[in-house]
Every structure is written in structure tokens, then in C-alpha cells.
Short mmCIF file of C-alpha atoms in Angstrom, two decimals:
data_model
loop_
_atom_site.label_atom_id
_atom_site.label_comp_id
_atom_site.label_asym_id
_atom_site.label_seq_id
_atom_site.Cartn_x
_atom_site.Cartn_y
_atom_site.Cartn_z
CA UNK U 21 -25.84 53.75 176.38
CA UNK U 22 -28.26 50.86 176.07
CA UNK U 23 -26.87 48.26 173.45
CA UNK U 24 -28.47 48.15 169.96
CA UNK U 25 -29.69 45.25 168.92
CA UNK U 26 -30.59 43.52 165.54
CA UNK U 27 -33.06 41.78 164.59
CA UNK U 28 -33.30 40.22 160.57
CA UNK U 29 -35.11 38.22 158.84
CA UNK U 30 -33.69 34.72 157.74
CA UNK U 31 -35.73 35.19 154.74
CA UNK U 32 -35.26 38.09 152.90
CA UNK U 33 -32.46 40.08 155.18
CA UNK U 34 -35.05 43.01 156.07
CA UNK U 35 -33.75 44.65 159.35
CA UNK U 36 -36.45 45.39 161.96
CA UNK U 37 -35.96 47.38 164.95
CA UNK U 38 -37.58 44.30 167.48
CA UNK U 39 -38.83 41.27 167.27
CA UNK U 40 -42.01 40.30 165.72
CA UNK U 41 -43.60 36.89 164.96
CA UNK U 42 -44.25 38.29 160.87
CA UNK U 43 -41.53 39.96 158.71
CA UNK U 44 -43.29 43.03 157.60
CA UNK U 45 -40.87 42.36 154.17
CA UNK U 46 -41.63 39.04 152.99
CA UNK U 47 -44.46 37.86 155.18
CA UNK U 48 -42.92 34.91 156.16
CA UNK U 49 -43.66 33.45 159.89
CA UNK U 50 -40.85 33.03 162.91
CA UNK U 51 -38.14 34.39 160.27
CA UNK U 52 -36.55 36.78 162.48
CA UNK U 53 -33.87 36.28 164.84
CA UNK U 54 -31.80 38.62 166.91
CA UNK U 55 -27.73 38.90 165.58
CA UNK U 56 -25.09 40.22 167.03
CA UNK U 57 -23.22 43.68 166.01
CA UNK U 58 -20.68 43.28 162.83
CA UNK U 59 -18.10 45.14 165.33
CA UNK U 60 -17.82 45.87 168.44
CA UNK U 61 -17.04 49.40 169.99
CA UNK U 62 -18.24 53.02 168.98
CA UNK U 63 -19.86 53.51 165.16
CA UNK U 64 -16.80 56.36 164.23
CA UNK U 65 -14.05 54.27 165.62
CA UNK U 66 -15.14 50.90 164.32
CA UNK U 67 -18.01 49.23 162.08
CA UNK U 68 -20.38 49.53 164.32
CA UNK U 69 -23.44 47.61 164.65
CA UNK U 70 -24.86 47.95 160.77
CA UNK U 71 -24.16 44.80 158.59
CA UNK U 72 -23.43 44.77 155.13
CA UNK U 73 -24.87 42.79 152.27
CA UNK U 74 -23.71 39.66 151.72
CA UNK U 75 -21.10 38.64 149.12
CA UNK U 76 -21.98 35.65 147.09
CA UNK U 77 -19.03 33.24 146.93
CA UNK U 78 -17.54 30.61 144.04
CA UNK U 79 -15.30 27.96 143.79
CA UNK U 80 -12.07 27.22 142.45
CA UNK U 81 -13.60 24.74 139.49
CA UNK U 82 -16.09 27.93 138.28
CA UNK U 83 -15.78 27.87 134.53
CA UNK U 84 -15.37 31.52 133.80
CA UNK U 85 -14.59 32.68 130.00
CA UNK U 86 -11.48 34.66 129.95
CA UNK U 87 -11.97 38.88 129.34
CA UNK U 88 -12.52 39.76 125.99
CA UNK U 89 -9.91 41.88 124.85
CA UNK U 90 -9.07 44.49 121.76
CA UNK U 91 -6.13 44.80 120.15
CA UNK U 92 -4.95 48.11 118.73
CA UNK U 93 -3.26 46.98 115.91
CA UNK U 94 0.33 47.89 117.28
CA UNK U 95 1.58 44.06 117.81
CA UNK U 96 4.89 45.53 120.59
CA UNK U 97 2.25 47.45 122.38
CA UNK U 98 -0.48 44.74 122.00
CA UNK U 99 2.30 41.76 123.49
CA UNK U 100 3.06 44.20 126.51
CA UNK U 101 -0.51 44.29 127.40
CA UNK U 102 -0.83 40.75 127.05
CA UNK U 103 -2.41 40.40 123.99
CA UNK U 104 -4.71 43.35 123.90
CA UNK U 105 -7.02 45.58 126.06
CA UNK U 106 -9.33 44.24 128.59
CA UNK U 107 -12.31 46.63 129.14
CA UNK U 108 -12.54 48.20 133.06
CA UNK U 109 -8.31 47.72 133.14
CA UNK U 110 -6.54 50.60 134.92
CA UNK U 111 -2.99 51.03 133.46
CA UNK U 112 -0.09 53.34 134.89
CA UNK U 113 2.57 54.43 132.21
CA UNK U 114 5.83 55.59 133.54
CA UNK U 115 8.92 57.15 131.54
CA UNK U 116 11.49 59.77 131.61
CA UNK U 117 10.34 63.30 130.27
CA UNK U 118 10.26 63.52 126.31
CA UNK U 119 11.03 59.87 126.01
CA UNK U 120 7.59 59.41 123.80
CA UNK U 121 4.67 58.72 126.11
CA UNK U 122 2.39 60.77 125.31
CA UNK U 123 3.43 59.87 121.21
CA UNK U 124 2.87 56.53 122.03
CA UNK U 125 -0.44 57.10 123.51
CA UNK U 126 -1.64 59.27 121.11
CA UNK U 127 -0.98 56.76 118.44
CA UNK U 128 -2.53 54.23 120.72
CA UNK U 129 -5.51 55.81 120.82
CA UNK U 130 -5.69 56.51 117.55
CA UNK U 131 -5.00 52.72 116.97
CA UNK U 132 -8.21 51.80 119.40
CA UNK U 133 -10.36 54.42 118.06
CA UNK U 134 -10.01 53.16 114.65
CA UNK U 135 -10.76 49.36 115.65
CA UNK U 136 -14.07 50.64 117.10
CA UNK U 137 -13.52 51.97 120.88
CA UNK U 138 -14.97 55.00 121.82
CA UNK U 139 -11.56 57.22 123.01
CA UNK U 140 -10.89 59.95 124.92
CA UNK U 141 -7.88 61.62 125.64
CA UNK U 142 -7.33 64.09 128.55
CA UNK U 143 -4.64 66.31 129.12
CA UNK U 144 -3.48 68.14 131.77
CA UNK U 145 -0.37 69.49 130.37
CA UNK U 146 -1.26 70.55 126.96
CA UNK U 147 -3.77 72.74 125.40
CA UNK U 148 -5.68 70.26 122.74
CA UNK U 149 -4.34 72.82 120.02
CA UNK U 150 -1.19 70.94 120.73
CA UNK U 151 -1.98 67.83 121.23
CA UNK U 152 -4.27 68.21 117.83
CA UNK U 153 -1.02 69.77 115.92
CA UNK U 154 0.87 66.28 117.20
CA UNK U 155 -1.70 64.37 116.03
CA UNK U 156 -1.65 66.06 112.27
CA UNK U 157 2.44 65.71 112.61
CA UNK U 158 1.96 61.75 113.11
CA UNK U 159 -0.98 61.55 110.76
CA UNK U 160 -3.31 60.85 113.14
CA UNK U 161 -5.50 64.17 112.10
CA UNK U 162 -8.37 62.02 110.92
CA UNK U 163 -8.55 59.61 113.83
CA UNK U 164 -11.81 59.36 115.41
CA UNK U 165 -10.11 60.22 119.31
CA UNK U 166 -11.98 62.96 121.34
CA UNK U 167 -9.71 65.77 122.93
CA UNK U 168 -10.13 67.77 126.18
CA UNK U 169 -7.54 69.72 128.41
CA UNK U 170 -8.77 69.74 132.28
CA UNK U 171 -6.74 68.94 135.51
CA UNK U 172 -9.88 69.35 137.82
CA UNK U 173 -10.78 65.71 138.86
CA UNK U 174 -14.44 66.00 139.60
CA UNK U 175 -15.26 67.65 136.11
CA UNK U 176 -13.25 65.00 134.61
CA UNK U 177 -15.30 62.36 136.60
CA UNK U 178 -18.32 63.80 135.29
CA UNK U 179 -17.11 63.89 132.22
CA UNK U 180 -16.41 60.38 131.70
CA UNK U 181 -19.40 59.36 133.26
CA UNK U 182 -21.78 61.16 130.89
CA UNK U 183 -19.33 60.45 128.04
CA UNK U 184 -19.14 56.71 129.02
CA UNK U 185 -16.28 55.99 126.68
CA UNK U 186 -14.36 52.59 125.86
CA UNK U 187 -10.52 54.34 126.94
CA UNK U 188 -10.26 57.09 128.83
CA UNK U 189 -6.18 58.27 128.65
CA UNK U 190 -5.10 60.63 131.66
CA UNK U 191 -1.70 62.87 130.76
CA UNK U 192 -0.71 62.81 133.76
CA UNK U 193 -1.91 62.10 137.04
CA UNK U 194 0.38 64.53 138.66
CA UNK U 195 -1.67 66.96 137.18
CA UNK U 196 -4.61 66.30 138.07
CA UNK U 197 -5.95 67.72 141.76
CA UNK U 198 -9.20 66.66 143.93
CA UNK U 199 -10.84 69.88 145.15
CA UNK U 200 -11.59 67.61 148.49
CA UNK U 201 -7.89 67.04 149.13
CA UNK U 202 -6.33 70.44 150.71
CA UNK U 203 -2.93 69.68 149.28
CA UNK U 204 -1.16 70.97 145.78
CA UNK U 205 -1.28 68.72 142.56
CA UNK U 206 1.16 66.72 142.65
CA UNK U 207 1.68 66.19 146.13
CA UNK U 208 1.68 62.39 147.49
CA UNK U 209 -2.37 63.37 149.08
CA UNK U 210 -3.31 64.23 145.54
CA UNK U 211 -2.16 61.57 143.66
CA UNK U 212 -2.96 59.02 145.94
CA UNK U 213 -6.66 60.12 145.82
CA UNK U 214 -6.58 61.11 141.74
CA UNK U 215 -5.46 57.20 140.76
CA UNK U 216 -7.67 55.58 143.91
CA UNK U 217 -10.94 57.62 142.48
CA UNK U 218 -10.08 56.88 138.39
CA UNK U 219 -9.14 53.42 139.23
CA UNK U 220 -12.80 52.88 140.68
CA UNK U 221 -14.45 54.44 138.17
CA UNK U 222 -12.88 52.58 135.40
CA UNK U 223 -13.67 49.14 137.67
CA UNK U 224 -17.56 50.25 137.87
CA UNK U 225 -18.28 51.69 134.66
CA UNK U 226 -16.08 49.13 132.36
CA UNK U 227 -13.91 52.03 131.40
CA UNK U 228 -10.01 51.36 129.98
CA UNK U 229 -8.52 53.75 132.07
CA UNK U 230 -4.36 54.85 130.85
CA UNK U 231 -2.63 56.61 133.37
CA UNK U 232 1.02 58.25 132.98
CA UNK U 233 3.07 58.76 135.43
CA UNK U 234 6.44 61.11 136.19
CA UNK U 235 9.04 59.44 137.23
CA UNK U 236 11.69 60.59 139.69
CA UNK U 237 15.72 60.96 139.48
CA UNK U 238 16.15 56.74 140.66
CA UNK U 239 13.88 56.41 137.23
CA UNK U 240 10.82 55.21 139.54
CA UNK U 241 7.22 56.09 139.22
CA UNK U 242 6.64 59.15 141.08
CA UNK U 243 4.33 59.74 143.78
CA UNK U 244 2.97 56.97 146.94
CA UNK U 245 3.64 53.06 145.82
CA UNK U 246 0.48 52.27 146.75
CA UNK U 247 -0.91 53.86 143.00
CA UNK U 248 1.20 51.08 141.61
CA UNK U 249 -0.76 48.25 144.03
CA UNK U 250 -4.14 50.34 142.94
CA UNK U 251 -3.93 49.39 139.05
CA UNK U 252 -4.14 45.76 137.04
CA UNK U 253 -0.76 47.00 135.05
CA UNK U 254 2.62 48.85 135.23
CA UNK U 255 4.05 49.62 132.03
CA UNK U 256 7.95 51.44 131.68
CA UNK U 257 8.95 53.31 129.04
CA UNK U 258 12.98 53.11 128.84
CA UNK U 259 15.65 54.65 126.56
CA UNK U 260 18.28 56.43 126.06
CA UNK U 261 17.78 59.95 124.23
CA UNK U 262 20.95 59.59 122.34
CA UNK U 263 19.15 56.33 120.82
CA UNK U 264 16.67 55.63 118.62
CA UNK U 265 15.46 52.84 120.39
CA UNK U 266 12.64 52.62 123.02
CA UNK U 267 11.68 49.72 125.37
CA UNK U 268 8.13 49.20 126.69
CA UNK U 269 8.50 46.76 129.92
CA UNK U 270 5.67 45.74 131.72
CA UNK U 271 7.09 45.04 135.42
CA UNK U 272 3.28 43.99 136.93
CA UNK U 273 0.31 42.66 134.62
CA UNK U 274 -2.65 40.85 136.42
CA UNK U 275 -3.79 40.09 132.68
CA UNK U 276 -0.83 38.92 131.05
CA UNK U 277 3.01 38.08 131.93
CA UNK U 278 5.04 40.16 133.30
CA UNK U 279 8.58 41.44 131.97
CA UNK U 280 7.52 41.08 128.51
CA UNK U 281 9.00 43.93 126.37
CA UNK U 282 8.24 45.57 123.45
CA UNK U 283 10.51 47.32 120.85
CA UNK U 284 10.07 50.99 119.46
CA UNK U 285 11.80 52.87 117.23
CA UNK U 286 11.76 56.74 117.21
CA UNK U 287 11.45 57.91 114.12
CA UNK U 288 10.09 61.68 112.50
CA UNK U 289 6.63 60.32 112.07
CA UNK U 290 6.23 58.85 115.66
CA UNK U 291 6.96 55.47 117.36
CA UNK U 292 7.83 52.74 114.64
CA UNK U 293 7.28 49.22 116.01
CA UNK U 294 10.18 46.71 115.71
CA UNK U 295 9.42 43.19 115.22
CA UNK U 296 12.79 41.45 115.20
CA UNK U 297 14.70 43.52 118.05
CA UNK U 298 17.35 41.11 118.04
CA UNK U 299 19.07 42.39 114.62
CA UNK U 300 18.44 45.50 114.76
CA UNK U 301 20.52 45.81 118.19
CA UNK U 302 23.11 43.86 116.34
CA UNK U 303 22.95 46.30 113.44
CA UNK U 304 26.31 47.75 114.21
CA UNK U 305 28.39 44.67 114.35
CA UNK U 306 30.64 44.62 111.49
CA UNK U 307 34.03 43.54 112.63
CA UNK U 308 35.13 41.63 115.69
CA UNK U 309 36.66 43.85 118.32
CA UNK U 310 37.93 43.14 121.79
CA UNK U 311 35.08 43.15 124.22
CA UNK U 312 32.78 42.86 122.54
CA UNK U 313 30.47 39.92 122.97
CA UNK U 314 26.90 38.82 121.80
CA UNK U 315 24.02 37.40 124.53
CA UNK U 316 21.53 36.21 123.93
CA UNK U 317 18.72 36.77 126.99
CA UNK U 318 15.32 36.23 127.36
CA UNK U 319 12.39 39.47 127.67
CA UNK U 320 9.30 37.77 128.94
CA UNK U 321 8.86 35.61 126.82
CA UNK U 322 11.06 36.69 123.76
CA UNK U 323 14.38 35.90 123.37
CA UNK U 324 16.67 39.28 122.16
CA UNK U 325 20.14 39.19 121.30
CA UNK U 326 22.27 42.02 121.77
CA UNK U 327 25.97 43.15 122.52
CA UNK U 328 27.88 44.04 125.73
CA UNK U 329 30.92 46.29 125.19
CA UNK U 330 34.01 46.43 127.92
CA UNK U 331 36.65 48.47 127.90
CA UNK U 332 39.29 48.31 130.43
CA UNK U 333 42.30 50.42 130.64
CA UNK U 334 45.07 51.45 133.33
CA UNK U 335 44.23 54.35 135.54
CA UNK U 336 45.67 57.19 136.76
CA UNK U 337 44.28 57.56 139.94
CA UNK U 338 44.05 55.80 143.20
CA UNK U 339 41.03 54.18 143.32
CA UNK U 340 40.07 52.57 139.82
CA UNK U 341 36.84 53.51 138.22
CA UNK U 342 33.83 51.20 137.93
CA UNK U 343 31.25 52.14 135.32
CA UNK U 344 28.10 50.46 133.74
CA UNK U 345 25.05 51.51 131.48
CA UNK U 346 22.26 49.23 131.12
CA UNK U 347 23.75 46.37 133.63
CA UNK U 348 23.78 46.25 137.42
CA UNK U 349 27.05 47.92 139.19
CA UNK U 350 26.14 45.78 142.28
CA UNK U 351 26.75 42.71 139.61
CA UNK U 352 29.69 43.83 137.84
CA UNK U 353 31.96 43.71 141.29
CA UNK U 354 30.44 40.67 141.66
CA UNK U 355 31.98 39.02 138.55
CA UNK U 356 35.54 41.37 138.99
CA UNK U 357 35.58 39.80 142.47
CA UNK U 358 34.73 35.97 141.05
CA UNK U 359 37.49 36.45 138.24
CA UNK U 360 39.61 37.11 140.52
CA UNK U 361 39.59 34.93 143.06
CA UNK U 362 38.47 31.94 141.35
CA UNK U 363 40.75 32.63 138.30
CA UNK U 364 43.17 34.47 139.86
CA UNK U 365 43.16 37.46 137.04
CA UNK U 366 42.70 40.91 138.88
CA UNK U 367 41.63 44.00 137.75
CA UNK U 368 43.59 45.95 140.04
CA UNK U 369 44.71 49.33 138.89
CA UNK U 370 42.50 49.35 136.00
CA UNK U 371 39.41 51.13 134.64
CA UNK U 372 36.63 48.74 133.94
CA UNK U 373 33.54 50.32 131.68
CA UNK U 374 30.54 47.97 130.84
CA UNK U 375 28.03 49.44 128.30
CA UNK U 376 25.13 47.30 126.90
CA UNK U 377 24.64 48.39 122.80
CA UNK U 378 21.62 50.31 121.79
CA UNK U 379 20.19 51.52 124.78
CA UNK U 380 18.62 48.42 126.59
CA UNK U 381 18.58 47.29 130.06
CA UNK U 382 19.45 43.72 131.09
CA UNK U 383 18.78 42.26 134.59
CA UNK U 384 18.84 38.72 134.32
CA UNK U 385 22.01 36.60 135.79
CA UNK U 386 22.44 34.98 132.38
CA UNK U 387 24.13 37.62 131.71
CA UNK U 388 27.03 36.73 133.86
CA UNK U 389 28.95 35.28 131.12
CA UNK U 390 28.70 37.30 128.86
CA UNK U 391 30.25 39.99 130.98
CA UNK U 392 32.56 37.78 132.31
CA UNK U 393 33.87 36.82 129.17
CA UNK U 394 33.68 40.73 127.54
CA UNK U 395 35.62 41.68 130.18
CA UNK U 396 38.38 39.49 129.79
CA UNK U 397 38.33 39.82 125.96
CA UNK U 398 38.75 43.56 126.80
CA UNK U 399 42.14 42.93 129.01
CA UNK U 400 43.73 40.59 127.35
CA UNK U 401 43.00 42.50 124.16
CA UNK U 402 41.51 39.58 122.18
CA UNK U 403 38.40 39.36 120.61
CA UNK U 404 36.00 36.32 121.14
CA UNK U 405 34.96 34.50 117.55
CA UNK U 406 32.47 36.56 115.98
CA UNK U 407 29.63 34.34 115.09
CA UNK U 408 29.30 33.12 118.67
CA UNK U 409 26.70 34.11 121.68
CA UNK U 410 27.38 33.63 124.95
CA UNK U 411 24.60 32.93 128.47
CA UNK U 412 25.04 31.41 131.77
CA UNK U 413 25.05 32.35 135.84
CA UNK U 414 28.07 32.56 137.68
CA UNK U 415 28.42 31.32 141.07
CA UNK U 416 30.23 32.96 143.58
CA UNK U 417 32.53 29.64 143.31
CA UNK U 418 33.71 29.99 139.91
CA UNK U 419 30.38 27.55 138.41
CA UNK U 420 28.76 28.37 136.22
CA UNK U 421 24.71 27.27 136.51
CA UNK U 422 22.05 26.23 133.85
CA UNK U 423 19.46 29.11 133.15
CA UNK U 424 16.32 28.83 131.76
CA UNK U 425 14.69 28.76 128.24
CA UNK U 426 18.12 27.57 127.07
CA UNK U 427 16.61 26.18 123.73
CA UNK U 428 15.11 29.71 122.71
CA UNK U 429 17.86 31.46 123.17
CA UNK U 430 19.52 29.08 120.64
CA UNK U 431 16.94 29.23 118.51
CA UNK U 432 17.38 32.62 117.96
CA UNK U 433 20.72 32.84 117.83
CA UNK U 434 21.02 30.02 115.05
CA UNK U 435 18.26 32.04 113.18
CA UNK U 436 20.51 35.08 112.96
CA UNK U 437 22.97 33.47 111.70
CA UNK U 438 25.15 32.31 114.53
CA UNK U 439 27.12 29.34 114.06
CA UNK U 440 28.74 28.57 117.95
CA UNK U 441 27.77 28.91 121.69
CA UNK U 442 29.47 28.87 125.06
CA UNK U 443 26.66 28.04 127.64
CA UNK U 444 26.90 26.09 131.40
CA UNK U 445 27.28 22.70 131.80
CA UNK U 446 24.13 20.08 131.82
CA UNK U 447 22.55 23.02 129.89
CA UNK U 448 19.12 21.24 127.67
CA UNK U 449 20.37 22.48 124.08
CA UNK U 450 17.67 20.38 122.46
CA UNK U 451 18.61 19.35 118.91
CA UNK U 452 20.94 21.74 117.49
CA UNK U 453 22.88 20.09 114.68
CA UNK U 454 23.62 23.02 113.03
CA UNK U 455 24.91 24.63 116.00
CA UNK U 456 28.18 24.13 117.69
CA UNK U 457 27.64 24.49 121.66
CA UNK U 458 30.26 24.40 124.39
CA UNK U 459 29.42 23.74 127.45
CA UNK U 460 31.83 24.29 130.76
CA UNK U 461 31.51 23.58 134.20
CA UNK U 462 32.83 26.50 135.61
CA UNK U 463 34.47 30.02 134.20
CA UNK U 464 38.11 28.86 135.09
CA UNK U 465 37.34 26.22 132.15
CA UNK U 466 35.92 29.54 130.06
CA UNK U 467 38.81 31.09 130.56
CA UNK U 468 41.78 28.47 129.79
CA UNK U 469 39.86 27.39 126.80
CA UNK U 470 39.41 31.13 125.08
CA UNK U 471 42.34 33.10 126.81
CA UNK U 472 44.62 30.52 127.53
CA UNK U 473 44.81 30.91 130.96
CA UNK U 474 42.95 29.91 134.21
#
């Protein structure tokens, strides 16, 4: 097969299919020139020979005004987000079933409607009779938020693109099916394609786009991890269903930071936002007990107190049990093994149960401390002085290491009320007068100076 050759114009990029002295486009004179193919080999198995258009190209120093955003009024859900909405944004919502998503969505709409977006809300579970008789239960009835119940993709498409609306909410995308895709709803082909096709459209057409996502038993989004690489934002709904409480955690944002939480509370007329988390996870603490102790962490960019409980007791069988809610079981035979052979206190033969109050999830090492010193508090059967917090990373040496934001964590805690702190050595404290911080070098210090041992 003879090679195909191109010939364009340096002027105005028409293609022609040989040379000429005269581009038949612009007119202009000795313009075209003869390039080579965009890629070589056959047209199915590579580019081929046909060029694209060019793409124009910027520098780092372009001045570019930042996206405008809208806020919807709800100040936990508007901090998660960034700081509001940014138009064309495709957002994935993942959560355990009945935790509140769709609530929370509902009432976000309702929220965005009323500040002046054009909404639409499409379900794929629900009839709209029930998503309308939610709606009246919240006292949302009179919110300006259009309702339609359809799981075929291309009608939804077509939809939205006649419709041309502000937000466009999806519940969920494993309902939804392609008719081009010969696979079930649900299955990794369809929801691969669903998220790739409404992520598009909401990039050309300027359309907030609010997926939500099932999650699986290991509490991850369900379906390929590539949907979670197709959108600008990952948002988590956490909780536990025997608590009130519900966490909104954004683990990716390319419009604001991620990790930043917000705090909901469930209540009979829908999600209630909470705008000082730290007390009301501290709302139980009336006495002192033994292990029990306060941290105080950091949530993107908010510091949150709250309250690990340990209990540890002798056990009856051979091989001592090891359990944790809301902490890291990798982590807590971490610190068992550090207390032990740094400090020379075992936990042999004993039950060890770790359990962070009110239903929330820490991950950050600060917490090392804490646990460290809940745990011992628990076994020796003393309890740690009430109006103190406790941070800091433990080493696998026994030291204990600086962490970050040390000064906001302070903050708060001397703004609840707190009068002491235990925190790592060459920790910056700032100017705390009214705040009695001790600082140690390592937890065998910790331990002699509160347990008398070490």
C-alpha cells in the first residue's frame, strides 16, 4: 500500500491531498509543505496518519482568576468542598447503606436551589413519590429542586443536556446502565462507562455533577478505582448507626484540601450541622475514669478533640484478644510491642480493647500517645488528670517525635477549658501562659512520671 502523504498549509492548517503552489483555503503563496504521519503503522491499530488540532499552550506565570464558586449555605458541607461549589466539578459520594446520603443530598440540593442554581435530582433507586415524601419529612417540600427517577444513561444524558441545569445529583451510579455496554448495572463495564460519560458531560457543559457511590464490605467505594481518578473530588460519609454522629471526609479534592471533615448530626428532621465537634464528642465526660484519655488531633485543617477509651482485662483463653474501633489494629500492636520492650510493661495474657468515643475515625500518628497512655491508665487502673489532652508519635525506640500544627491543637484545647498537656519534646507550644505543657523525650519518661514506673 502506497504511503499517504500530507500536505498543510503553514498558514491556516487546511489539509490538501498534493502539493500546490496556492492554498485553496487562505490564498496564501508557497504555504504548503509536506509532514510526516502523527503515527506510524495501520489507522485501527495506531493514530494513523490524520493530525489533530493543535493545543494552544500557557505558562506557569498566567494570571488566571480562581473558579467562582457557590456555597449552599451548609458551612460542614461547604468546608468539605473547599469552600463551595465550582461549576463543571464531578463529585463521587461514598457511604455505608442508610448512613444519610441521599438526606444529605437532598438537603444539599435544596440548599443550592434556594441560593439560585438550577437543580436536578435523579434517582435510580426511588420512585420521586418517595423521594418527594422525604423532602416534605425534612421540610424541603417547597424547595425549588426538580425530580426524575430513570437508570437509563442515554435518556438521562439527554435529559441534562436539554435541561442544562447548574447540579445535576445521580443516586447512584450503580444504577445506572449504558445500553452500549453488554454487561448488567452494576457490573465494573457499567460503571466504569456511566461515571467516564457523566464526568464529560459535566466538564463540557459546566454542569455540577454529584455522584454516590456503594461501598463494599472493606468500606471502599465500589466498583473500578479508576471512577475515583475520573472525578475532581471524593467525599466519605462515615458513622456508626448506633451514633448520632456523621463524618463527611474528603480523601481527594483538586479544588480544595484534602482530609478536611465535616460534622453532622442525625437528627428526626435530617442532617443537623455541628460547628464545634470538639465538645460535643466530649459531651459524655463527666468523671475521670481509667482509660480514658482526651486528644486532641487535627481534621484538615480543624483541630477536634475527642476521647479514646481502653479497657484491658485478663483472659481466659490462649491467645489474648486485640480489638479496636475507629483506630488502626496494625498501630495498636505497634504501641503494645513499644511498651513493652522499651518500658518493659507487657500485656501478656490480657485483653486489650481500644474504642475511639462517638463514632469517629482517627488515622494520624499523633495519636500514639494518647493510646499509649489510655492503655496504661487502663492496666494500672489509674486515671490520667482530667483536664489534660494528650498528642505525640511514638518511635519504634521508645521517642516520642514532634507533630505538626502543635499550637492549634492547644488552642483548642485551652478554649475548652483544658488546663494541662503532655506533648513530645522540642514541641513549638507558642505562647501558652495559661496552659501548663509537659513535654518528654521519650514514653519511658511518660510513663515514670504518670504511673510511676518505667
Amino acid at each position: 500500500m502506497a504511503k499517504k502523504l500530507n500536505f498543510i498549509c503553514q498558514s491556516c492548517g487546511a489539509v490538501h491531498p498534493r502539493w500546490s503552489g496556492r492554498c485553496d483555503g487562505c490564498g496564501a503563496w508557497n504555504s504548503i509543505v509536506e509532514e510526516a504521519p502523527l503515527s506510524a503503522g495501520p489507522a485501527k491499530k495506531t493514530l494513523g496518519a490524520q493530525r489533530g488540532s493543535p493545543v494552544a499552550l500557557t505558562d506557569l506565570s498566567t494570571e488566571e482568576a480562581p473558579p467562582p464558586r457557590t456555597t449552599s449555605r451548609i458551612d460542614e458541607l461547604d468546608r468539605v468542598l473547599g469552600g463551595g461549589l465550582v461549576p463543571g466539578s464531578a463529585i463521587l459520594v461514598g457511604g455505608d447503606p442508610g448512613i444519610g446520603k441521599s438526606t444529605l443530598l437532598l438537603q444539599a440540593a435544596a440548599s443550592f436551589a434556594k441560593a439560585g442554581l438550577n437543580s436536578v435530582y435523579v434517582s435510580g433507586e426511588e420512585a420521586s413519590a418517595q423521594v418527594r415524601m422525604r423532602a416534605q419529612r425534612l421540610g424541603l417540600g417547597d424547595a425549588p429542586v426538580r425530580l426524575a427517577a430513570e437508570t437509563n444513561l442515554r435518556d438521562i444524558l439527554t435529559m441534562l443536556d436539554t435541561e442544562r441545569p447548574d447540579l445535576a445529583i445521580i443516586d447512584s451510579v450503580q444504577t445506572m446502565w449504558a445500553d452500549n455496554v453488554d454487561s448488567s448495572p452494576g457490573s465494573v463495564s457499567q460503571v466504569r462507562a456511566a461515571a467516564h460519560e457523566l464526568t464529560t458531560f459535566a466538564k463540557k457543559r459546566g454542569t455540577s455533577v454529584i455522584l454516590v457511590g456503594h461501598v463494599t464490605k472493606e468500606g471502599q467505594i465500589a466498583g473500578p478505582r479508576v471512577v475515583e481518578h475520573m472525578v475532581d473530588t471524593v467525599l466519605y460519609f462515615e458513622g456508626e448507626r448506633g451514633h448520632q454522629f456523621r463524618i463527611l471526609r474528603a480523601v481527594k479534592n483538586r479544588f480544595g484540601p484534602a482530609d478536611e471533615i465535616g460534622v453532622f448530626e442525625m437528627t428526626g428532621g435530617g442532617l443537623a450541622e455541628v460547628g464545634n465537634p470538639s465538645a460535643l464528642f466530649l459531651s459524655d465526660r463527666e468523671t475521670p475514669a481509667p482509660g480514658s484519655v482526651v486528644f486532641a488531633g487535627i481534621e484538615g485543617t480543624r483541630p477536634v478533640l475527642c476521647e479514646f477509651q481502653a479497657l484491658v482485662s485478663p483472659t481466659p483463653h490462649s491467645q489474648p484478644r486485640r480489638s479496636t474501633v475507629g483506630w488502626d489494629g496494625g498501630r495498636l500492636a505497634m504501641i503494645l510491642a513499644v511498651l513493652e520492650a522499651r518500658c518493659g510493661i507487657p500485656f501478656t495474657g490480657l485483653d486489650v480493647y481500644l474504642n475511639v468515643a462517638g463514632g469517629l475515625r482517627i488515622g494520624e500518628p499523633a495519636a500514639d500517645l494518647a493510646v499509649a497512655a489510655a492503655l496504661l491508665s487502663a492496666r494500672e487502673d489509674t486515671a490520667l488528670p482530667p483536664q489534660s489532652v494528650v498528642f505525640g508519635e511514638i518511635s519504634l525506640s521508645g521517642a516520642l517525635r514532634p507533630v505538626g500544627q502543635t499550637e492549634n491543637r492547644l488552642k483548642e484545647a485551652q478554649k475548652l477549658g483544658f488546663s494541662s498537656a503532655i506533648a513530645p519534646a522540642r514541641s513549638k507550644i507558642g505562647d501558652r501562659a495559661e496552659l501548663d505543657v509537659r513535654q518528654y523525650a521519650d514514653l519511658a519518661a511518660v510513663v515514670g512520671e504518670l504511673f510511676g514506673a518505667g
